[in-house]
Amino acid sequence: DIVMTQSPDSLAVSLGERATINCKSSQSVFYSPTNKNYLAWYQQKPGQPPKLIIYWASTRESGVPDRFTGGGSGTDFTLTISSLQAEDVAVYYCQQYYYAPSLTFGQGTRLEIK
Amino acid sequence: QVQLVESGGDLVRPGGSLTISCALSGFTLSDYYMSWIRQAPGKGLEWISFISSNGGTKHYADSVKGRFSISRDHSKNSLYLQMNSLRAEDTAVYYCARGSAGGQWELYFDTWGQGTLVTVSS
């Protein structure tokens, strides 16, 4: 199975500051014929289901604020929140869909306000 | 408005069975792959099963293979998960989730239900 490892496990950032979450896959999720990375990011706020925020590693889902940016390629990816807002407090998960039908998520990164 | 509403979660004894449901609205079930994803209390997300848009292809995580069965009823616009031989480690919130419009090779999840809690305990 492909293992997705996020770092750090938890992160505390001041309001208005940048937050960066890392996701590393045990094998590449880049498919050269499509020139795409098969990686998504989700945000899960307390008591709520996950919400898709980024797919294809860097494409923002409709309605997601542009302070959320996804980057990286191959095995190493980042989710960056450029200016942390109070409503961004959540657990963030990465997910690979390259190795479908086996789909795997990272363990999650808890983002809090410092 | 696209909406997924799970139901049927319950307290079940180890070794027991349960079927949970997901009622879909705002889109055509036959156009999308659908999945079940679970989250144990205080833990992360675990994909457990998906079914293709026409119902002809089904896949399961190793942790549930042979015990769980996914199905869909287009006439009722609903998705189901039949769970047999339940174990304590199956205790979780079970979410149904819609795969992207791209099909099997684009299986990220753009819509999630609120989840239904299944507790396996004696």
CSV table of C-alpha atoms in Angstrom, one decimal, chain A residues 4-11 19-24 41 76-79 92 94 106-110:
chain,number,residue,atom,x,y,z
A,4,MET,CA,1.1,9.0,2.9
A,5,THR,CA,3.0,10.7,5.7
A,6,GLN,CA,2.1,14.3,6.8
A,7,SER,CA,4.3,16.6,8.9
A,8,PRO,CA,4.0,18.0,11.4
A,9,ASP,CA,1.3,16.2,13.3
A,10,SER,CA,0.2,19.5,14.8
A,11,LEU,CA,1.0,23.1,14.1
A,19,ALA,CA,1.0,28.0,7.7
A,20,THR,CA,2.6,25.1,5.8
A,21,ILE,CA,1.7,21.5,5.9
A,22,ASN,CA,3.8,18.7,4.3
A,23,CYS,CA,2.7,15.5,2.7
A,24,LYS,CA,5.0,12.8,1.5
A,41,TRP,CA,-6.2,18.0,0.3
A,76,ASP,CA,6.5,15.7,-1.9
A,77,PHE,CA,3.7,18.1,-1.5
A,78,THR,CA,2.7,21.1,0.5
A,79,LEU,CA,-0.5,22.9,1.5
A,92,TYR,CA,-6.0,18.8,7.2
A,94,CYS,CA,-3.8,14.7,2.0
A,106,GLY,CA,-2.3,10.9,5.4
A,107,GLN,CA,-2.7,10.8,9.2
A,108,GLY,CA,-3.8,14.4,9.4
A,109,THR,CA,-2.2,17.6,10.6
A,110,ARG,CA,-4.0,19.6,13.3
